[in-house]
Coordinates of C-alpha atoms in Angstrom, one line a residue:
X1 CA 0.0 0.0 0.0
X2 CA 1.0 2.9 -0.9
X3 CA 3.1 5.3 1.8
X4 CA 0.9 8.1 3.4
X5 CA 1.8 11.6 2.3
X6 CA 3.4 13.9 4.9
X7 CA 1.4 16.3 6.5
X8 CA 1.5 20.3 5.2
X9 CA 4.8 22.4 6.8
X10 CA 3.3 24.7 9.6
X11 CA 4.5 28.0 7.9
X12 CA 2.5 26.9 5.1
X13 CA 0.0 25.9 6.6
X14 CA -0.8 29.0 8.7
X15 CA -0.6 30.9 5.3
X16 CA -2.8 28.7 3.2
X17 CA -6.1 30.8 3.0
X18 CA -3.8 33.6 1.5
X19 CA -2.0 31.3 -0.8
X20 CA -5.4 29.9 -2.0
X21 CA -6.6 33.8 -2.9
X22 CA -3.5 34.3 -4.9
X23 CA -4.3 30.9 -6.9
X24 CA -8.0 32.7 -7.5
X25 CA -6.7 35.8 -8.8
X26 CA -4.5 33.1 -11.3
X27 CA -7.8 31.3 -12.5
X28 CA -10.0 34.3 -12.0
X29 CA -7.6 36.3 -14.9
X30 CA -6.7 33.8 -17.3
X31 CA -10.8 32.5 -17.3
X32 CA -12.3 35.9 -17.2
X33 CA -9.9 36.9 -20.8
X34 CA -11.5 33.7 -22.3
X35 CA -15.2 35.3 -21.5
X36 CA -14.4 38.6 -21.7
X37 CA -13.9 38.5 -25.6
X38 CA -17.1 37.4 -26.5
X39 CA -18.4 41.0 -25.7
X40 CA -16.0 43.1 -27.9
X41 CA -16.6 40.4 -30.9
X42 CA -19.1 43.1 -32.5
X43 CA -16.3 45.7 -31.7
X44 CA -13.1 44.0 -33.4
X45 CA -15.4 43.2 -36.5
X46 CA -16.0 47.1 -37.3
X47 CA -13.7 48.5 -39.6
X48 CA -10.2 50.5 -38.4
X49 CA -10.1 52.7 -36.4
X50 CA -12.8 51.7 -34.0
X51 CA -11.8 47.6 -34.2
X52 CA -9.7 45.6 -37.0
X53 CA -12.6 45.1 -39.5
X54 CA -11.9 41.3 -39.0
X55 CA -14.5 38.5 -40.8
X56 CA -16.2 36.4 -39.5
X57 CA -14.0 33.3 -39.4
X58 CA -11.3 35.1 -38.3
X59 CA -13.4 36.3 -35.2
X60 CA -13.8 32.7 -34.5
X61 CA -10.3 31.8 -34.8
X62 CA -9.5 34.8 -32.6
X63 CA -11.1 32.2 -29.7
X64 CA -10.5 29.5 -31.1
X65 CA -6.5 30.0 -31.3
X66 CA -6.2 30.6 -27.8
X67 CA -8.4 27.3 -27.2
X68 CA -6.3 24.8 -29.3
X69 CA -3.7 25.6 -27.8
X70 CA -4.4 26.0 -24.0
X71 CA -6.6 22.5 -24.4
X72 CA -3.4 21.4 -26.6
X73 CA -0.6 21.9 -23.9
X74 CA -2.4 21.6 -20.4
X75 CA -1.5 17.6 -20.1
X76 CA 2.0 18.4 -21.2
X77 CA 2.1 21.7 -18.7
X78 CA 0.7 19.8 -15.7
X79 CA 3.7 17.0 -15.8
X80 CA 5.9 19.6 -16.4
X81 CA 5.0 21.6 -13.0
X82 CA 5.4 17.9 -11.4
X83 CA 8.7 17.6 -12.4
X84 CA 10.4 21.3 -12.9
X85 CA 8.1 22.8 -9.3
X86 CA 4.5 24.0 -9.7
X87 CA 5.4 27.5 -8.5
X88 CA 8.3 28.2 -11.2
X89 CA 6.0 26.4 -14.0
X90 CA 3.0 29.0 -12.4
X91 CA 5.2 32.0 -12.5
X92 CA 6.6 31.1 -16.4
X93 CA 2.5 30.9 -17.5
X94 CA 1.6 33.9 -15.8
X95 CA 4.3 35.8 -17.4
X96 CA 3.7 34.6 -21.0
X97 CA 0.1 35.1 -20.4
X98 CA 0.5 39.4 -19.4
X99 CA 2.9 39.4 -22.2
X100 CA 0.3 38.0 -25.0
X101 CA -2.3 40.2 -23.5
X102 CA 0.3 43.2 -24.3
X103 CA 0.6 42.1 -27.5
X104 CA -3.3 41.3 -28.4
X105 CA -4.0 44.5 -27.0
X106 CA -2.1 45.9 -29.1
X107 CA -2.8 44.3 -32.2
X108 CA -2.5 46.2 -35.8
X109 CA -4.8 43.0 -37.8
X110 CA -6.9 39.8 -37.3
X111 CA -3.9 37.7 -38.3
X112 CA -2.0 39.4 -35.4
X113 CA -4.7 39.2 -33.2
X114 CA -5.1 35.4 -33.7
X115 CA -1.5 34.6 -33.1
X116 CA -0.8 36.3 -30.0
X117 CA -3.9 35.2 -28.1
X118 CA -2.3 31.7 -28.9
X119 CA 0.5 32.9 -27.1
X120 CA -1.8 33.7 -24.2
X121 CA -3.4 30.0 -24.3
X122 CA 0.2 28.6 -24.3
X123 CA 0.6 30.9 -21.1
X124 CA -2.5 29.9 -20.0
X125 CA -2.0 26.5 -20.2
X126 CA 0.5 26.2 -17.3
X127 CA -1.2 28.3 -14.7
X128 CA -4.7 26.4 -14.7
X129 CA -2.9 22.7 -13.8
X130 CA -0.5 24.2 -11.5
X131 CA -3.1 26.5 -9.8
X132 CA -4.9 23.5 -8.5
X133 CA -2.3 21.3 -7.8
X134 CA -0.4 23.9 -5.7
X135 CA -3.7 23.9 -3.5
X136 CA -4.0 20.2 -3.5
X137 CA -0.2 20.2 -1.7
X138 CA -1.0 23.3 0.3
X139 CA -4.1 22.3 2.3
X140 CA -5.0 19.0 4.0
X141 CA -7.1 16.3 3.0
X142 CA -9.8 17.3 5.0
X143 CA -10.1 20.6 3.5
X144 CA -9.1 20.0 0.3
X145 CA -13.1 19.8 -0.8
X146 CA -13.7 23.1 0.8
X147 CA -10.6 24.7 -0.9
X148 CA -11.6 22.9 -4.3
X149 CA -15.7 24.4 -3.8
X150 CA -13.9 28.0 -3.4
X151 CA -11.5 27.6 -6.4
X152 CA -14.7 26.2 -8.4
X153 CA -16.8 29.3 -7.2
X154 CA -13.4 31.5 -8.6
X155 CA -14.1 29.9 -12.1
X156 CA -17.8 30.6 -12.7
X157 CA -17.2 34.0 -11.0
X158 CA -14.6 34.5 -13.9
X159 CA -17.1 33.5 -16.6
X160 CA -19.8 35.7 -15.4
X161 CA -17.9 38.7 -14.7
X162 CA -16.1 38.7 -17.4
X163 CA -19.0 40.3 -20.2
X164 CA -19.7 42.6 -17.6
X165 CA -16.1 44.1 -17.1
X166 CA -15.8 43.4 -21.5
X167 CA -19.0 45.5 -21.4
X168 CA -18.0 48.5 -19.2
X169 CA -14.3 48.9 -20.8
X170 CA -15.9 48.8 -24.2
X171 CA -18.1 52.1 -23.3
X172 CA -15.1 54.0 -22.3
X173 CA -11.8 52.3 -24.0
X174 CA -10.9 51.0 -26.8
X175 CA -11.5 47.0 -28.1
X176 CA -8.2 46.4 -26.8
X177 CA -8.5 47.2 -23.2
X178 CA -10.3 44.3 -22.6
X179 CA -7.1 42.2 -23.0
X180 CA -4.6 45.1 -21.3
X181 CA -7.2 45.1 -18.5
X182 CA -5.0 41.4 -17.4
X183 CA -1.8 43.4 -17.1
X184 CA -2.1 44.9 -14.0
X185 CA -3.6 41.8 -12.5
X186 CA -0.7 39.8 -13.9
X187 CA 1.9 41.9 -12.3
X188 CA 0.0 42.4 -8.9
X189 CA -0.4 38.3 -9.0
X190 CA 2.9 37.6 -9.7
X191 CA 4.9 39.7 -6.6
X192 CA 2.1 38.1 -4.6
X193 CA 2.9 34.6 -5.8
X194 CA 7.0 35.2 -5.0
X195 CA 6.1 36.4 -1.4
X196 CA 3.4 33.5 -0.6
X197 CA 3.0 30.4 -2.9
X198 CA 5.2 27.8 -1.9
X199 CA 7.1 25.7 -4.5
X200 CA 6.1 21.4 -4.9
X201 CA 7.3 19.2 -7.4
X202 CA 6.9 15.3 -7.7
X203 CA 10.1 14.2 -5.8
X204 CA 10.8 10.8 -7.6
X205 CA 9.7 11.6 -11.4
X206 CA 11.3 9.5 -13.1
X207 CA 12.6 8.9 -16.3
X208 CA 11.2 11.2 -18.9
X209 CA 8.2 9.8 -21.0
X210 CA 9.1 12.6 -24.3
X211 CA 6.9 10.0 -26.9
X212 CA 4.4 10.0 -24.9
X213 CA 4.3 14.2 -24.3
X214 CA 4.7 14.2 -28.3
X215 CA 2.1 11.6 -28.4
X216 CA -0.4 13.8 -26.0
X217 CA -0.1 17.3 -27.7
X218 CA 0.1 16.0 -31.3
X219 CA -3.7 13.7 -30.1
X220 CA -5.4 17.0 -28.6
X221 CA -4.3 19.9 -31.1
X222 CA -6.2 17.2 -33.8
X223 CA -9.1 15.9 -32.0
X224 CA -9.7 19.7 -30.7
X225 CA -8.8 21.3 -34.1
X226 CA -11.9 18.7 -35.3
X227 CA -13.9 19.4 -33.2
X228 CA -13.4 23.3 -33.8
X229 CA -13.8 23.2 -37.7
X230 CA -16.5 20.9 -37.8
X231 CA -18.5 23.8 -35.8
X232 CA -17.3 26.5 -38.2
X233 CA -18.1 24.5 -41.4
X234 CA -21.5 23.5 -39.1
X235 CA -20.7 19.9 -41.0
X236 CA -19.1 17.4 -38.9
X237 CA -19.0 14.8 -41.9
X238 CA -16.7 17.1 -44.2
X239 CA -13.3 15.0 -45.1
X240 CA -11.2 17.4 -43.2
X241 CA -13.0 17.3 -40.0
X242 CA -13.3 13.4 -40.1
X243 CA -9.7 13.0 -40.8
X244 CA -8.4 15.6 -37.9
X245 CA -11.0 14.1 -35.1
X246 CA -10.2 10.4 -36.6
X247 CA -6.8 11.5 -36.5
X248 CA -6.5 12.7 -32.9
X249 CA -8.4 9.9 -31.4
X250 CA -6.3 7.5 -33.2
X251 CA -3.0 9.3 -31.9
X252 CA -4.5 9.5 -28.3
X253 CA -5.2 5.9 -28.4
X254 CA -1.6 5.1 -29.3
X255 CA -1.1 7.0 -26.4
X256 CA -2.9 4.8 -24.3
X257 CA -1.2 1.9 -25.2
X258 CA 2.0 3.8 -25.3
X259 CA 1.5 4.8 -21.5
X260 CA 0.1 1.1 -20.6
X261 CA 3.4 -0.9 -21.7
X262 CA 5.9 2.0 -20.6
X263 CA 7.6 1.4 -17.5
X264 CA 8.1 5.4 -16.6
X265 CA 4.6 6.5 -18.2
X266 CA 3.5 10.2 -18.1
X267 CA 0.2 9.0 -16.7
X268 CA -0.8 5.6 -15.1
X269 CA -3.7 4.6 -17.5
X270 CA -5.2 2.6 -14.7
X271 CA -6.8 5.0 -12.6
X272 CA -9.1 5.5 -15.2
X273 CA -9.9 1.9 -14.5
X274 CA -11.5 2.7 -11.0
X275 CA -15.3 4.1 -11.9
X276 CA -15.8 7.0 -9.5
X277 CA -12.3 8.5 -11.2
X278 CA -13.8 7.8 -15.2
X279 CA -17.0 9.0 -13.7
X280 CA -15.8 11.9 -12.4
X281 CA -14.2 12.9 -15.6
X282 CA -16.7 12.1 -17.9
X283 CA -18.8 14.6 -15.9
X284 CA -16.9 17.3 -16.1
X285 CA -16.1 17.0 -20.0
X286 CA -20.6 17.0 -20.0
X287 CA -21.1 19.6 -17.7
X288 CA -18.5 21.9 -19.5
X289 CA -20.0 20.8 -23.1
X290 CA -23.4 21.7 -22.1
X291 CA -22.7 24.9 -20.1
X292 CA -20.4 26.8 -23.1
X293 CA -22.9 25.7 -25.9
X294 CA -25.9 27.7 -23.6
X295 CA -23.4 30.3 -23.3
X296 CA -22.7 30.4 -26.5
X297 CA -26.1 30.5 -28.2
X298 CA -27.3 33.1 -25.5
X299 CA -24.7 36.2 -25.5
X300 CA -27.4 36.3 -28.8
X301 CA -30.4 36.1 -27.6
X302 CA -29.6 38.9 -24.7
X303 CA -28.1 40.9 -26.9
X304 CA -29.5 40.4 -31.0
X305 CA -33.0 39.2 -30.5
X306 CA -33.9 41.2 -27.0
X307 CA -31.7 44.2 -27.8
X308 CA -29.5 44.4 -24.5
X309 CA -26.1 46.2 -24.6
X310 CA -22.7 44.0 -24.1
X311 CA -23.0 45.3 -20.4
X312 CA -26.8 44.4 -20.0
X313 CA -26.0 41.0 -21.2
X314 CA -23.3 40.6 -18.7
X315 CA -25.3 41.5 -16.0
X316 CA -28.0 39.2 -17.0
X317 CA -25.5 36.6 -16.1
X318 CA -25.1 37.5 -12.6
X319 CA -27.0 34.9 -10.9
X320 CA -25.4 32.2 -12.3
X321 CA -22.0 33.6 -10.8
X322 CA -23.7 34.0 -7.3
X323 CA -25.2 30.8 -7.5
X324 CA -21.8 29.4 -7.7
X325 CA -20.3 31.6 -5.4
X326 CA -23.0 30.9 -2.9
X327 CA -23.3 27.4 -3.0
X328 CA -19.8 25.5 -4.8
X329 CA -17.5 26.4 -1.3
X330 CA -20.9 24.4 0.6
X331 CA -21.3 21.6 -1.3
X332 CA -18.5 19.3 0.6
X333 CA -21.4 19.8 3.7
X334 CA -24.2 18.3 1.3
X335 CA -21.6 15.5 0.1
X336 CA -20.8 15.0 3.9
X337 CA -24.9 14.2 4.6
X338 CA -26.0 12.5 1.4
X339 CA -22.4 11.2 -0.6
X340 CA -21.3 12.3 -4.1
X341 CA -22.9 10.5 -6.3
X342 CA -26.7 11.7 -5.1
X343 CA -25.3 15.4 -4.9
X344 CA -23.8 15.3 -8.3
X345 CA -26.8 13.3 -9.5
X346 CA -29.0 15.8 -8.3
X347 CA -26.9 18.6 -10.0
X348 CA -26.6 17.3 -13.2
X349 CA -30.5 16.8 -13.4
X350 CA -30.8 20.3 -12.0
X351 CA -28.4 21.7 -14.9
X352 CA -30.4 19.4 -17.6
X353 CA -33.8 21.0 -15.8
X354 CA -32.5 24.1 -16.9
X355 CA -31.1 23.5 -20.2
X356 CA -35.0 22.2 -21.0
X357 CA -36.4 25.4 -19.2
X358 CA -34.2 28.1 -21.9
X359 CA -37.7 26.7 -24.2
X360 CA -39.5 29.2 -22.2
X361 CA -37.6 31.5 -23.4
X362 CA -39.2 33.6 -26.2
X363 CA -39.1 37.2 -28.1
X364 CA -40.9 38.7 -25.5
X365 CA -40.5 36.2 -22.2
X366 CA -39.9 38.8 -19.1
X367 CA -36.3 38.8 -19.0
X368 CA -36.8 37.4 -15.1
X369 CA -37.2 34.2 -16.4
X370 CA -33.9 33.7 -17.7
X371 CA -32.5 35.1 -14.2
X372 CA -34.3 32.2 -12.5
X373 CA -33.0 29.6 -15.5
X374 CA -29.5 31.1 -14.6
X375 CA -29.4 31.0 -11.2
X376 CA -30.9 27.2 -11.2
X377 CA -27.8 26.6 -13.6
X378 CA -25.8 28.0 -10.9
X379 CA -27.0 26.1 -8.8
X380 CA -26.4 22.9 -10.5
X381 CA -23.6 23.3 -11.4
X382 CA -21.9 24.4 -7.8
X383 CA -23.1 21.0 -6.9
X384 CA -21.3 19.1 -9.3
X385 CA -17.8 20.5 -10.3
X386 CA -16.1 20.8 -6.3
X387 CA -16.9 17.1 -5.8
X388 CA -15.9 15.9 -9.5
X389 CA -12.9 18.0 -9.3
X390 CA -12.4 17.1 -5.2
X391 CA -12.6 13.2 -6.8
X392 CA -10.1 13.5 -9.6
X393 CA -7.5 15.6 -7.8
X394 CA -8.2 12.5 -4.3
X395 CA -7.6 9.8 -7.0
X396 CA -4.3 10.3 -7.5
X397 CA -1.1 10.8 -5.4
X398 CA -0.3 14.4 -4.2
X399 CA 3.3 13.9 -5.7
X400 CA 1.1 13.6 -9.2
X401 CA -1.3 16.9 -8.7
X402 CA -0.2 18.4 -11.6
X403 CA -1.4 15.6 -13.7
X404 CA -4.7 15.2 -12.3
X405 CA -5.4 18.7 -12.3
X406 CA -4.1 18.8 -16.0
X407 CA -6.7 16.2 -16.8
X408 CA -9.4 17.9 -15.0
X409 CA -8.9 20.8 -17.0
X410 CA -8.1 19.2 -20.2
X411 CA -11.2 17.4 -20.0
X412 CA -13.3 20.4 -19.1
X413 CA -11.7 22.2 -22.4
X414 CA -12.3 19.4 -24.6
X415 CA -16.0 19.0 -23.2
X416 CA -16.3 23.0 -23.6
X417 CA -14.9 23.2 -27.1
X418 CA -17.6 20.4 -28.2
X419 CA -20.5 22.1 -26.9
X420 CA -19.3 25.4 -28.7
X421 CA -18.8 23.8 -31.7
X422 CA -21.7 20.5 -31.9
X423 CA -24.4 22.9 -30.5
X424 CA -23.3 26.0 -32.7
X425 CA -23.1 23.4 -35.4
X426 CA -27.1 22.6 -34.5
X427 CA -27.8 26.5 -33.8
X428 CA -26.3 27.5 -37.4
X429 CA -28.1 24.6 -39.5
X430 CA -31.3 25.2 -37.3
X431 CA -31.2 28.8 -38.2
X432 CA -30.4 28.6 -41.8
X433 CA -33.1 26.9 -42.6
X434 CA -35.6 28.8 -40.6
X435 CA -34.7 32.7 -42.4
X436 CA -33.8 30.9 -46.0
X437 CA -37.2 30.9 -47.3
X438 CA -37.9 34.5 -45.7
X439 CA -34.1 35.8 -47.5
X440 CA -35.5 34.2 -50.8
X441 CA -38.3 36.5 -50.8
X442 CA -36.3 39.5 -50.5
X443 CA -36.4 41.0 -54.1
X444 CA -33.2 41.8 -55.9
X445 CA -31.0 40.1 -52.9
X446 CA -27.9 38.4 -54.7
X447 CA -27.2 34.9 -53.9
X448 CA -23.9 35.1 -52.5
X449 CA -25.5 38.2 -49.9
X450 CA -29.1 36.3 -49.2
X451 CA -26.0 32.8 -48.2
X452 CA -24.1 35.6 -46.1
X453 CA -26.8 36.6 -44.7
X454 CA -28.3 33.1 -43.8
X455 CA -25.2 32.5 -41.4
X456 CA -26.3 33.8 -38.3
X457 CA -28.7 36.1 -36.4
X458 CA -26.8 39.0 -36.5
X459 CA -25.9 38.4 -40.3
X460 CA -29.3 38.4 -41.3
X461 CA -29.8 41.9 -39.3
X462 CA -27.4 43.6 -40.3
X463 CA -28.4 42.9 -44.1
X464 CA -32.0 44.3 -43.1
X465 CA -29.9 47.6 -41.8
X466 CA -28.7 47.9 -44.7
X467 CA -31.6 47.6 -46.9
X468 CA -34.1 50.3 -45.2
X469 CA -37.2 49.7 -44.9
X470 CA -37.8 47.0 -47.0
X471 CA -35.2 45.2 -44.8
X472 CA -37.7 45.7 -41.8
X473 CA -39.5 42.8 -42.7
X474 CA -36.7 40.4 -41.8
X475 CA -36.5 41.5 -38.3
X476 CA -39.1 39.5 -37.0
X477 CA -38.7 36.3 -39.1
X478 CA -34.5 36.8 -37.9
X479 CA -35.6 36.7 -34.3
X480 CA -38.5 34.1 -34.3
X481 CA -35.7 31.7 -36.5
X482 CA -33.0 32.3 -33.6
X483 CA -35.7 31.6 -30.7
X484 CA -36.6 28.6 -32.6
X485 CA -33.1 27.1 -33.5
X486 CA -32.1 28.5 -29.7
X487 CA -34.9 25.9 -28.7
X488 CA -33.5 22.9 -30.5
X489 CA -29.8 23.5 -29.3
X490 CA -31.2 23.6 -25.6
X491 CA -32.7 20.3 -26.1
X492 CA -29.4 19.2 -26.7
X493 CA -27.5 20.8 -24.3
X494 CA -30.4 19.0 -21.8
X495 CA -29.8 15.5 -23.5
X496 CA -26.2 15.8 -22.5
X497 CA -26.8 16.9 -19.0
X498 CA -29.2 14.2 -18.7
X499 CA -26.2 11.3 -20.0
X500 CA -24.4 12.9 -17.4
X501 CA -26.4 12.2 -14.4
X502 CA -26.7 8.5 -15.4
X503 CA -23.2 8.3 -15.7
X504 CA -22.7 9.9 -12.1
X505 CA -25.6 7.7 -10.8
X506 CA -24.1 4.9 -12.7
X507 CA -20.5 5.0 -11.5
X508 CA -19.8 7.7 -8.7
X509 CA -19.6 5.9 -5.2
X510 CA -22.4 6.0 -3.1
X511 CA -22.4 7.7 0.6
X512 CA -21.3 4.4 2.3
X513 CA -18.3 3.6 -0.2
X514 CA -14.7 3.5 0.6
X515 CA -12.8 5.0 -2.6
X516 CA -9.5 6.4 -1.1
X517 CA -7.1 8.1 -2.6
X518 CA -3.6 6.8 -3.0
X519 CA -2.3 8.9 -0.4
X520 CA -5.2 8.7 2.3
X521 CA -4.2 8.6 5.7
X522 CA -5.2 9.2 8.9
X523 CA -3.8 12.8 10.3
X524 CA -0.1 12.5 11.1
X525 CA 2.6 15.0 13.1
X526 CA 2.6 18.1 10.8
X527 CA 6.1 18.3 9.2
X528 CA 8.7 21.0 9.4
X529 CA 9.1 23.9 6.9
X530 CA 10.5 21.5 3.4
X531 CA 8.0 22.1 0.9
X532 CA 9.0 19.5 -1.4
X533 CA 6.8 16.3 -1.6

C-alpha cells in the first residue's frame, strides 16, 4: 500500500487561505480573458479605427486560437509543474500570459490578433494545472473539498464577470483594453505569488516519457482542431474534420497503449480503470459541453434578438455567478450528509432542468425568467464540479497533482470546445433553414449576400440595416428563426446533462463507499518547513 503523504509544513500551513486567494486571482484572470472577448466580438469586426474590420471566421479563430492551444498543452504543462516545481511552472505561464495580452492589446490586424492570443493559451496552459495542484499540496485532505468548492466558485465568477467588465471597458476604452485590463492583475499576481506560494514538485519523477508528451499534444491539437472546424463549417461529416478528429483519437489511443506498456509513463492509465475517477471525468467534459454551448447561443439572444447592450447582457449573467459563489464552497457539507454520487446526480438533473427550461424563453419572455433559468444553472452546477474535481484531484497521489489537475482541465476544455462547436453546429443549420425561405423572398438580394446573410442572427440583421425599410420585414422572421433554432440547441444541451447524471448515478460511489485516494491517511505529526513532496 502505498506510503501516506506527509502532512503540510506549519508555515505553510498558517498561510494557506492567502496562498489559495493568490491561486483565485490566477484562474480568475486567465478564465475571465477567455469570456471577456465574447463582448467586444461586435467591436473587433467594425472596420479601423474603431476595431480591426476582422471577418467572421477570423473572429472565431481569434477564440479559437487561444483554445487549441491551452486545451493542446495543459496535459504536457501539468507533468511539467510535477517535475520542474509547480510555482516556477505557475510564475513562467503567468508571465507569458501578461505578455500576450500586451501584444493582443495591441494588435494592428486579425492575423496578429489570432496569433498572439495563442500565445496567451500557451501561457495559460500552465497556470490552470498548477493553480490546482499547488492547492492540492498546500491544504490537508480534510479541506481540500472546501478549498476545491472555493476555487470552483473563482471559475464561474470569472465566466460571469467577465462580459460585464468586456461590457463596461468597451463604453469608455478602446477594443483592446479588454485584454490590457490582465496586465495589472498579472503583475500584482505575480509579486504576490513570490512572497506567498510555496514551491512542490513530484520528488521521484522519473525517467522522462518525451513520446508520450509528443504523443499527448500531437492527439489533442487534432481531435480539438476537429472538433473546432467541424462547428465553423457546421458539418461534422466534411473530409477534413473526419480526418483531424479520426486522426487525434487515433493518436491518443496510441497513447494509451504507449502509456500502458511503458515502464516510466507520463500518466498511469489505470486510474481511469477505478469508476468513480472515469465518472468523475466524464462529468466534467458534460457539464463543461453543455454549459459553453448555452453560453454560446445566449450572448445572442440577450443581446440580438432582446436588444441588451454588451453590459446588460453581462449582468444578465449574474445569478449564475452567485449561484456558484454561494453554493460551490458548501457543497462538501451536502456530500458530507447524502455522498457524491446523489449530490452530483441531483446537479446534473438540476443543470439538464435548466437547459430544457431556456424553451421558455421567447421574443418577449420577461427577461426574469432567464435570471431564475440562470441561477438554477448556478445552482447545478456548484453541486457538481467541487466534488468531480475534489474526486479527480483524491484519485491520484499528491506527488502527481499536476497531472490530475491537467486532466481535470483538459477534459473540461475538450467537453467546452464540443459544446461550442456540436451545439453552434445545431444552432447555425437550425437557423439557416428557418430565415432561407424569408431571404429568398427579399427582391433583388444576390445569392452570395441572401447565403451571407443566412449565417447567423446578426448576419441576417445587419443585411435588413442595410436595406431600409424593405429590410424591416426580416427582423421578425430573424428573431422568431434564432428563438426557434435556440430551442433545439437547448434540447441538446439538456440530452447531454441528462447522460451525465446517469453516468454519475451509474458509477460515482455512493455515501457508504470506501474509494481512497492513494495517499489517504489518517492525520499524522505536521512536518517542518520543506515544501518538497
Amino acid at each position: 500500500m502505498t506510503a501516506p503523504s506527509p502532512r503540510v509544513p506549519e508555515e505553510i500551513h498558517r498561510r494557506r487561505w492567502a496562498i489559495l486567494v493568490v491561486l483565485m486571482v490566477s484562474v480568475l484572470v486567465v478564465v475571465l480573458d477567455n469570456s471577456i472577448l465574447n463582448v467586444a466580438m461586435k467591436t473587433i469586426a467594425t472596420p479601423k479605427p474603431t476595431g480591426l474590420g476582422a471577418t467572421q471566421s477570423q473572429l472565431e479563430w481569434a477564440i479559437n486560437s487561444y483554445t487549441l492551444v491551452f486545451a493542446g498543452l495543459l496535459f504536457t504543462a501539468g507533468l511539467l509543474g510535477d517535475r520542474l516545481g509547480r510555482k516556477k511552472v505557475l510564475l513562467g505561464g503567468m508571465a507569458v500570459f501578461g505578455m500576450g495580452s500586451v501584444l493582443a492589446a495591441f494588435s494592428g490586424s486579425p492575423g496578429e490578433l489570432i496569433g498572439f492570443r495563442a500565445v496567451m493559451g500557451l501561457g495559460a496552459a500552465f497556470v490552470m494545472p498548477a493553480t490546482l495542484a499547488i492547492l492540492v499540496n498546500v491544504f490537508e485532505r480534510e479541506e481540500q473539498a472546501k478549498a476545491i468548492g472555493i476555487w470552483v466558485a473563482a471559475v464561474g465568477l470569472a465566466i460571469a464577470i467577465g462580459p460585464i467588465t468586456g461590457g463596461l471597458l468597451l463604453e469608455h476604452f478602446w477594443w483592446g483594453s479588454v485584454f490590457f485590463v490582465n496586465v495589472p492583475i498579472v503583475i500584482a499576481g505575480l509579486i504576490a505569488m513570490v512572497v506567498l506560494v510555496p514551491d512542490s514538485k513530484d520528488p521521484e519523477p522519473g525517467r522522462l516519457d518525451p513520446l508520450g508528451v509528443a504523443l499527448s499534444i500531437v492527439g489533442l491539437v487534432l481531435l480539438v482542431y476537429g472538433i473546432i472546424k467541424g462547428g465553423q463549417l457546421a458539418d461534422f461529416t466534411d473530409a477534413k474534420v473526419l480526418a483531424s478528429i479520426g486522426g487525434g483519437l487515433a493518436v491518443l489511443a496510441l497513447f494509451v497503449v504507449h502509456e500502458k506498456r511503458s515502464d516510466h509513463p507520463a500518466i498511469d492509465v489505470d486510474y481511469f480503470r477505478k469508476p468513480a475517477f472515469s465518472a468523475a471525468v466524464a462529468a466534467v467534459a458534460l457539464v463543461f459541453f453543455a454549459l459553453m454551448g448555452v453560453t454560446f447561443f445566449m450572448v445572442f439572444y440577450t443581446q440580438s434578438v432582446r436588444g441588451y447592450s454588451a453590459l446588460q447582457s453581462g449582468l444578465l449573467i449574474l445569478p449564475l455567478a452567485v449561484a456558484q459563489l454561494l453554493f460551490a464552497p458548501r457543497a462538501r457539507l451536502v456530500v458530507d450528509r447524502f455522498g457524491a454520487r446523489a449530490v452530483c446526480t441531483s446537479g446534473m438533473l438540476l443543470v439538464a432542468a435548466t437547459m430544457a427550461g431556456f424553451l421558455l424563453l421567447d421574443v418577449d419572455t420577461p427577461i426574469w425568467v432567464l435570471e431564475v433559468l440562470f441561477f438554477a444553472q448556478g445552482t447545478g452546477m456548484a453541486h457538481i464540479m467541487p466534488p468531480v474535481t475534489t474526486a479527480i484531484m483524491q484519485a491520484l497521489p499528491r506527488r502527481k497533482a499536476g497531472s490530475g489537475s491537467a486532466l481535470n482541465n483538459t477534459f473540461r476544455q475538450v467537453g467546452g470546445a464540443l459544446g461550442v462547436a456540436v451545439l453552434g453546429s445545431v444552432l447555425s443549420t437550425a437557423y439557416r433553414e428557418g430565415i432561407q425561405d424569408k431571404l429568398a423572398a427579399v427582391p433583388g438580394l444576390p445569392a452570395s449576400v441572401r447565403h451571407a446573410a443566412g449565417e447567423s442572427v446578426e448576419a441576417t440583421l445587419a443585411v435588413a440595416e442595410r436595406l431600409g425599410p424593405q429590410g424591416q420585414a426580416l427582423v421578425g422572421p430573424a428573431k422568431d428563426s434564432f428563438v426557434h433554432a435556440m430551442h433545439i440547441a437547448a434540447l441538446g444541451s439538456a440530452g447531454v446533462a441528462l447522460f451525465g447524471a446517469l453516468v454519475v448515478l451509474a458509477f460515482l460511489p455512493g455515501k457508504d463507499s470506501a474509494d481512497q485516494a492513494p495517499d489517504s491517511a489518517a492525520p499524522r505529526e505536521r512536518a517542518g518547513t520543506g515544501a518538497d513532496r
